[in-house]
Amino acid sequence: MKKRMKQLVSILIASALIFSLTACGSKSESTGVAQDNGNAKTAEDTKSGGGENTKKQDLVMIITQATDFDKTLEEKINEEFGEKYNIIFKTWEEQSVEQTVKTAATAGEQIDLVKFWPMQMESFVSANLATDLTGYMDDEWKDRFTDTNILEMGTYDGKLYNIPYDNVYPAIIANSAILAEAGVTLPESGAWTWAEFEEACRTIEEKTDAFGAAIQKEQACWLVRNLFLQTWGNEEDMNAFIQGKVSFKDPKIVDGLEMIKKDFDDGMFYPGEGGLAVTQDQLYAAFSQGKYAFMFVPSSNVVGALDKTGITDYTIMDYPSMGTSENPPLLGGCNGWFIPKNAGNIEGAVEVMKFLQSEELSNYKLSAGKLVVTKAGANSKIDMTLLEALTRNANSIQPKEIMGLDAELNEYIMNLMPANYFNNGKSALDELDALREAALSR
Amino acid sequence: MNINMNTKKTPSSGIIKKQRLLGAAFAAPAALLVLFATIIPVAWNIVLSFSNWSIIGENSFAGLTHYMEVFANKAALKTVWQSITISLVASVTAMILGTCLAIMIYRVSRLEGAFFRFLFYGPGMLPMTVVGLLFTFVLATDEGLVNNFLKLVGLANLTSPWLAEKGTVLIVIGLVQGWRSSGTIMMLIYTAILGIPESLRESAHLDGASFITQVRRIILPLIRSTIQMAFSFMVMWAFKTYDIVWSMTGGGPGDLSKTTPILIVEQAFKFNKFGYASALSLVYAALIIFVIIIIRKGLGGETYEY
Amino acid sequence: MSIKMKRFFARNPLHIWVFRLVLVVLALVYICPILFAIITSLKTEREFYSNIWALPQNIRLENYISAFKVGKIGEYFGNSVIIAIGSIIPIEICAVLLAYAIARLKLPKTELILIFCFAIQLLPTETIIIPLYITMSKLSILSVPYMPMILAYAGWSIPGTAIIMKNYFDTVPSELLEAARIDGAGEVTTLFRVMLPLMKGVLATCIVMNFTFVWGEMMWARTATIVTTKGIPLTVGLMNFKSDLGTQWPLLCAAICLVIIPLYLLFLFLQKYFVASLTAGGVKG
């Protein structure tokens, strides 16, 4: 028995060694990082002194993901700053980035630059976890923005905490082949009304096998958020609502929600039952197979979605108006960066931001379908029709929504609507009202 | 013999002291690790649950407000109920599947058994998030494997949006989780069955007992303590999971499948309510202990020496 | 029926065939995800979206190469293995010593303490990670690769494992131990010569449980590696294939296959030793 145990142990050790060889690259590097990370703390101390330590200062950034586009961005950043700083990229993940940054903050671990949405900074600002960037935004940098009003999005209490770099708002890709088959024509200019949109979807369902539209479960809240903005028909009422002065049980809201519910119950959204549980992969797969005509997609993902699904016969359509006004306001926002309080290298982070918003890089991003908010100059590589289609509504974006009142309200509307209304009816509205009143009383 | 009796009944204090020292030495490394990784964080949490900490900011004493909030908050209680449902479905599934598999593998020949064993343990080696993502494909309403299979065998009216409907989402998540853990349970039960001497079974066989009777009368009772232990661990794991629910539904649609761990993370990291999150997790842990105690009482715990 | 056939049916009565059938059906169900992963890993992304369940048109290995080189799967796998082995060995050793100390060495009140520690383990990981993170950060352990994970996993698993072992020790007839004591064996020798050989089954059980936990743990692994890019295990590394543009399924599946297939082989290989040692006279009876 002892011999067997010995054999077992020796095999375990052998396998460990074998696998360690594959990881031996990481092993030799790991001793390197032990020193580097040790430096991360000391770097903070010598930052102001400057020039004393010969090792490069760390620059930890959580701004990229595992896409080809982001990989090229990383390469460019490395090219530009690799000599000066020890650059560390960590993968950005939408679901966990907030948790990651806050956990690191509790221990004072260094994170210098994080991608986050300017409109959602409340939970960082209120906990004093974001660095005030007002002082770093000099005139030269301000000049690069096509419209400096966009900086309002990242400003809280007069201080700038988050620098926007990309525009994002809902877009719709229409499968032209299906439309042709059903005999549906898109409006010449402007958007349909929601009723016209429903009519078109019905025609498509009658004349073809396809469903009318499809929306990803994480974006189902768009329907509700746009309703909240558009159903009023005039700016005054809309602003009153945004400030939280109007109850969620207002008839206009209830009617609108009932309208959306009916659309789902009628099977307007792929795949009929379960229209609220569609994942992004299912969305793309079904679109690629022509199972529905209208795909709701963020404007920044349009190019990616077209690439993955391989659909070439398409049109970009405007979000249908859920209210009565001619130029309905649209929900929209930006992607942006902020510097957490536990940063160790603020100068480096600012340099990277400025670099990424230079004309050259804005140009590059634009050609990849990213709707930058900075000036990009002329470029023949950009598909102008696509660009025009994606940007023609940029002026309608209404940055402040009722969600911005309070973090819990934000969470409820973003993640629990419209599902909670469909499942629980009026009690969901009661919960929303409770949150609204709690937010107002603070 | 007299001396031996003495040693047994009244050992001299010197031997006891030596034993104790040795015991302390044996226990020391474990004690250090456990202290570091478990006791200190938990103590910290307990303290936190009575305060109003939010990372960088004021820290004030909150008394029992967080605990009262836990019980008063309908949303929190809803998540607890949902956690219980998923965990129990998962635990029962894993135990039944695992035990049946173990028994069947035990009975077929050695070679086949080995082959099946590693096939069944396979899913347990995939990370939970990956399993969750894979199953969103299997359970998809339109393209999913399950619905397509049902259509194929003519049961089209049973198809349903598994992950979108109030009645089915919790059960389905529990089934997936149970399925994934069944491999581990199978291994545990199997190693326990192997510990039963062949002679016991053979004498029963000679007495004319069929295999099923042997299972009921001999194997199951003898491994009862293992079953109980496996069930306790399974319940504990099931209650704690976050990853598989998150990757399958994100807590949705709405908050239909939001479990308490998800709520804890949300309260702590989205809303900076760390004190409340700590209180919630302590109450939740107390609940798990309660459930496990009930299980242990229910399954009994005699160990047979054999 | 000839004698041979009679013997064959005696040795393989009906219920074994039923079992075999059920096992095969279940095996197909269990292997489905792996099959799906294999099939998807051989497709391009567009091919995948155009028909999720179809067989691939060509066999293309570029996803595997890409997952290995760009996705760094080899590195993550190696890290996971190191963390697994590095955790399991201390866990088993400490647990055995601890369990023996409680069962035989008459440490006072320790059983209660052990149950208490086990109960504490029930606290959801999410709340434990912050204080642990802060502690490790202050002690600068976070910068050492692997150690944050190993220390945490060991500390979390030891109480449960020790309880299992202690329960097992209690079932060993005391006569055996007394006999050893009479023969003049000290405690340490008793542990190694008498207990350990008997414990193989329990040890195998515990290793299986601990491995499953350590291998699949993600929340702490992700937290502990927030600011480094070294020492990242699979559970965290595989999530890199997700982005808000969508999960790169073919790549992810190639990565999964790269992980599962050697694991399967390793498991198959080790099983012979586990089972052989369990049934070859090491177990009492």
mmCIF file of N, CA, C and O in Angstrom, chain A residues 347-389:
data_model
loop_
_atom_site.group_PDB
_atom_site.id
_atom_site.type_symbol
_atom_site.label_atom_id
_atom_site.label_comp_id
_atom_site.label_asym_id
_atom_site.label_seq_id
_atom_site.Cartn_x
_atom_site.Cartn_y
_atom_site.Cartn_z
ATOM 1 N N GLU A 347 -1.006 60.763 -13.701
ATOM 2 C CA GLU A 347 -0.428 61.422 -14.893
ATOM 3 C C GLU A 347 -0.450 60.493 -16.085
ATOM 4 O O GLU A 347 -0.818 60.869 -17.195
ATOM 5 N N GLY A 348 -0.012 59.258 -15.853
ATOM 6 C CA GLY A 348 0.012 58.299 -16.945
ATOM 7 C C GLY A 348 -1.372 58.055 -17.513
ATOM 8 O O GLY A 348 -1.561 58.035 -18.728
ATOM 9 N N ALA A 349 -2.351 57.924 -16.628
ATOM 10 C CA ALA A 349 -3.708 57.681 -17.097
ATOM 11 C C ALA A 349 -4.198 58.842 -17.946
ATOM 12 O O ALA A 349 -4.810 58.658 -18.997
ATOM 13 N N VAL A 350 -3.923 60.062 -17.493
ATOM 14 C CA VAL A 350 -4.364 61.233 -18.264
ATOM 15 C C VAL A 350 -3.694 61.245 -19.632
ATOM 16 O O VAL A 350 -4.325 61.537 -20.653
ATOM 17 N N GLU A 351 -2.411 60.907 -19.655
ATOM 18 C CA GLU A 351 -1.713 60.881 -20.942
ATOM 19 C C GLU A 351 -2.354 59.885 -21.899
ATOM 20 O O GLU A 351 -2.531 60.157 -23.085
ATOM 21 N N VAL A 352 -2.711 58.706 -21.361
ATOM 22 C CA VAL A 352 -3.327 57.703 -22.232
ATOM 23 C C VAL A 352 -4.662 58.208 -22.762
ATOM 24 O O VAL A 352 -4.974 58.040 -23.944
ATOM 25 N N MET A 353 -5.441 58.835 -21.899
ATOM 26 C CA MET A 353 -6.748 59.343 -22.353
ATOM 27 C C MET A 353 -6.570 60.365 -23.471
ATOM 28 O O MET A 353 -7.255 60.318 -24.489
ATOM 29 N N LYS A 354 -5.639 61.271 -23.262
ATOM 30 C CA LYS A 354 -5.420 62.284 -24.288
ATOM 31 C C LYS A 354 -4.973 61.630 -25.591
ATOM 32 O O LYS A 354 -5.402 62.017 -26.684
ATOM 33 N N PHE A 355 -4.132 60.605 -25.458
ATOM 34 C CA PHE A 355 -3.645 59.916 -26.639
ATOM 35 C C PHE A 355 -4.811 59.274 -27.390
ATOM 36 O O PHE A 355 -4.908 59.381 -28.616
ATOM 37 N N LEU A 356 -5.705 58.613 -26.623
ATOM 38 C CA LEU A 356 -6.808 57.912 -27.262
ATOM 39 C C LEU A 356 -7.812 58.867 -27.887
ATOM 40 O O LEU A 356 -8.634 58.469 -28.703
ATOM 41 N N GLN A 357 -7.758 60.133 -27.477
ATOM 42 C CA GLN A 357 -8.695 61.091 -28.057
ATOM 43 C C GLN A 357 -8.010 62.033 -29.026
ATOM 44 O O GLN A 357 -8.565 63.055 -29.409
ATOM 45 N N SER A 358 -6.809 61.661 -29.428
ATOM 46 C CA SER A 358 -6.118 62.473 -30.429
ATOM 47 C C SER A 358 -6.833 62.301 -31.756
ATOM 48 O O SER A 358 -7.605 61.368 -31.954
ATOM 49 N N GLU A 359 -6.539 63.168 -32.677
ATOM 50 C CA GLU A 359 -7.233 63.111 -33.960
ATOM 51 C C GLU A 359 -6.941 61.811 -34.674
ATOM 52 O O GLU A 359 -7.834 61.177 -35.246
ATOM 53 N N GLU A 360 -5.688 61.390 -34.611
ATOM 54 C CA GLU A 360 -5.302 60.177 -35.332
ATOM 55 C C GLU A 360 -6.090 58.971 -34.837
ATOM 56 O O GLU A 360 -6.636 58.186 -35.610
ATOM 57 N N LEU A 361 -6.173 58.867 -33.509
ATOM 58 C CA LEU A 361 -6.865 57.689 -32.990
ATOM 59 C C LEU A 361 -8.372 57.810 -33.128
ATOM 60 O O LEU A 361 -9.062 56.808 -33.291
ATOM 61 N N SER A 362 -8.889 59.023 -33.037
ATOM 62 C CA SER A 362 -10.329 59.197 -33.245
ATOM 63 C C SER A 362 -10.686 58.736 -34.637
ATOM 64 O O SER A 362 -11.714 58.092 -34.860
ATOM 65 N N ASN A 363 -9.819 59.078 -35.578
ATOM 66 C CA ASN A 363 -10.005 58.665 -36.948
ATOM 67 C C ASN A 363 -10.051 57.147 -37.074
ATOM 68 O O ASN A 363 -10.917 56.556 -37.708
ATOM 69 N N TYR A 364 -9.093 56.517 -36.422
ATOM 70 C CA TYR A 364 -8.997 55.064 -36.483
ATOM 71 C C TYR A 364 -10.247 54.430 -35.901
ATOM 72 O O TYR A 364 -10.821 53.491 -36.471
ATOM 73 N N LYS A 365 -10.693 54.949 -34.752
ATOM 74 C CA LYS A 365 -11.876 54.377 -34.115
ATOM 75 C C LYS A 365 -13.102 54.559 -35.004
ATOM 76 O O LYS A 365 -13.952 53.669 -35.112
ATOM 77 N N LEU A 366 -13.194 55.719 -35.616
ATOM 78 C CA LEU A 366 -14.351 56.006 -36.448
ATOM 79 C C LEU A 366 -14.439 55.007 -37.590
ATOM 80 O O LEU A 366 -15.507 54.510 -37.930
ATOM 81 N N SER A 367 -13.282 54.708 -38.159
ATOM 82 C CA SER A 367 -13.309 53.774 -39.284
ATOM 83 C C SER A 367 -13.701 52.375 -38.832
ATOM 84 O O SER A 367 -14.046 51.538 -39.645
ATOM 85 N N ALA A 368 -13.651 52.121 -37.535
ATOM 86 C CA ALA A 368 -14.079 50.813 -37.048
ATOM 87 C C ALA A 368 -15.524 50.853 -36.576
ATOM 88 O O ALA A 368 -16.017 49.910 -35.973
ATOM 89 N N GLY A 369 -16.190 51.956 -36.842
ATOM 90 C CA GLY A 369 -17.601 52.020 -36.486
ATOM 91 C C GLY A 369 -17.868 52.560 -35.105
ATOM 92 O O GLY A 369 -18.995 52.502 -34.611
ATOM 93 N N LYS A 370 -16.873 53.093 -34.431
ATOM 94 C CA LYS A 370 -17.093 53.664 -33.100
ATOM 95 C C LYS A 370 -17.423 55.145 -33.267
ATOM 96 O O LYS A 370 -16.705 55.868 -33.961
ATOM 97 N N LEU A 371 -18.481 55.584 -32.658
ATOM 98 C CA LEU A 371 -18.924 56.956 -32.837
ATOM 99 C C LEU A 371 -18.264 57.850 -31.813
ATOM 100 O O LEU A 371 -18.824 58.143 -30.760
ATOM 101 N N VAL A 372 -17.053 58.284 -32.154
ATOM 102 C CA VAL A 372 -16.295 59.063 -31.183
ATOM 103 C C VAL A 372 -16.879 60.455 -31.008
ATOM 104 O O VAL A 372 -17.517 60.990 -31.922
ATOM 105 N N VAL A 373 -16.644 61.030 -29.849
ATOM 106 C CA VAL A 373 -17.149 62.371 -29.581
ATOM 107 C C VAL A 373 -16.080 63.420 -29.821
ATOM 108 O O VAL A 373 -16.269 64.583 -29.540
ATOM 109 N N THR A 374 -14.942 62.966 -30.346
ATOM 110 C CA THR A 374 -13.851 63.906 -30.610
ATOM 111 C C THR A 374 -13.684 64.067 -32.111
ATOM 112 O O THR A 374 -14.104 63.234 -32.906
ATOM 113 N N LYS A 375 -12.997 65.131 -32.480
ATOM 114 C CA LYS A 375 -12.850 65.439 -33.901
ATOM 115 C C LYS A 375 -11.935 64.431 -34.559
ATOM 116 O O LYS A 375 -10.899 64.066 -34.028
ATOM 117 N N ALA A 376 -12.339 63.994 -35.737
ATOM 118 C CA ALA A 376 -11.568 62.930 -36.364
ATOM 119 C C ALA A 376 -10.940 63.311 -37.680
ATOM 120 O O ALA A 376 -10.098 62.621 -38.203
ATOM 121 N N GLY A 377 -11.335 64.415 -38.252
ATOM 122 C CA GLY A 377 -10.731 64.753 -39.529
ATOM 123 C C GLY A 377 -11.240 63.861 -40.639
ATOM 124 O O GLY A 377 -12.027 62.946 -40.428
ATOM 125 N N ALA A 378 -10.794 64.128 -41.832
ATOM 126 C CA ALA A 378 -11.295 63.395 -42.990
ATOM 127 C C ALA A 378 -10.630 62.034 -43.090
ATOM 128 O O ALA A 378 -9.489 61.837 -42.712
ATOM 129 N N ASN A 379 -11.381 61.092 -43.607
ATOM 130 C CA ASN A 379 -10.806 59.759 -43.744
ATOM 131 C C ASN A 379 -11.586 58.989 -44.785
ATOM 132 O O ASN A 379 -12.809 58.855 -44.694
ATOM 133 N N SER A 380 -10.889 58.501 -45.785
ATOM 134 C CA SER A 380 -11.601 57.827 -46.853
ATOM 135 C C SER A 380 -11.993 56.411 -46.490
ATOM 136 O O SER A 380 -12.773 55.777 -47.166
ATOM 137 N N LYS A 381 -11.440 55.884 -45.417
ATOM 138 C CA LYS A 381 -11.738 54.496 -45.075
ATOM 139 C C LYS A 381 -13.118 54.332 -44.453
ATOM 140 O O LYS A 381 -13.625 53.230 -44.316
ATOM 141 N N ILE A 382 -13.711 55.425 -44.027
ATOM 142 C CA ILE A 382 -14.958 55.298 -43.297
ATOM 143 C C ILE A 382 -16.124 55.148 -44.263
ATOM 144 O O ILE A 382 -16.224 55.862 -45.248
ATOM 145 N N ASP A 383 -17.004 54.231 -43.972
ATOM 146 C CA ASP A 383 -18.208 54.048 -44.759
ATOM 147 C C ASP A 383 -19.169 55.180 -44.423
ATOM 148 O O ASP A 383 -19.824 55.158 -43.369
ATOM 149 N N MET A 384 -19.272 56.171 -45.307
ATOM 150 C CA MET A 384 -19.997 57.376 -44.946
ATOM 151 C C MET A 384 -21.488 57.135 -44.750
ATOM 152 O O MET A 384 -22.103 57.744 -43.896
ATOM 153 N N THR A 385 -22.083 56.271 -45.581
ATOM 154 C CA THR A 385 -23.520 56.047 -45.417
ATOM 155 C C THR A 385 -23.796 55.424 -44.074
ATOM 156 O O THR A 385 -24.728 55.808 -43.366
ATOM 157 N N LEU A 386 -22.974 54.452 -43.712
ATOM 158 C CA LEU A 386 -23.170 53.810 -42.416
ATOM 159 C C LEU A 386 -22.992 54.815 -41.295
ATOM 160 O O LEU A 386 -23.795 54.902 -40.372
ATOM 161 N N LEU A 387 -21.971 55.623 -41.445
ATOM 162 C CA LEU A 387 -21.692 56.608 -40.415
ATOM 163 C C LEU A 387 -22.840 57.590 -40.278
ATOM 164 O O LEU A 387 -23.285 57.924 -39.182
ATOM 165 N N GLU A 388 -23.327 58.034 -41.432
ATOM 166 C CA GLU A 388 -24.424 58.986 -41.394
ATOM 167 C C GLU A 388 -25.636 58.350 -40.734
ATOM 168 O O GLU A 388 -26.307 58.947 -39.910
ATOM 169 N N ALA A 389 -25.899 57.100 -41.126
ATOM 170 C CA ALA A 389 -27.052 56.418 -40.549
ATOM 171 C C ALA A 389 -26.914 56.298 -39.043
ATOM 172 O O ALA A 389 -27.884 56.391 -38.303
#
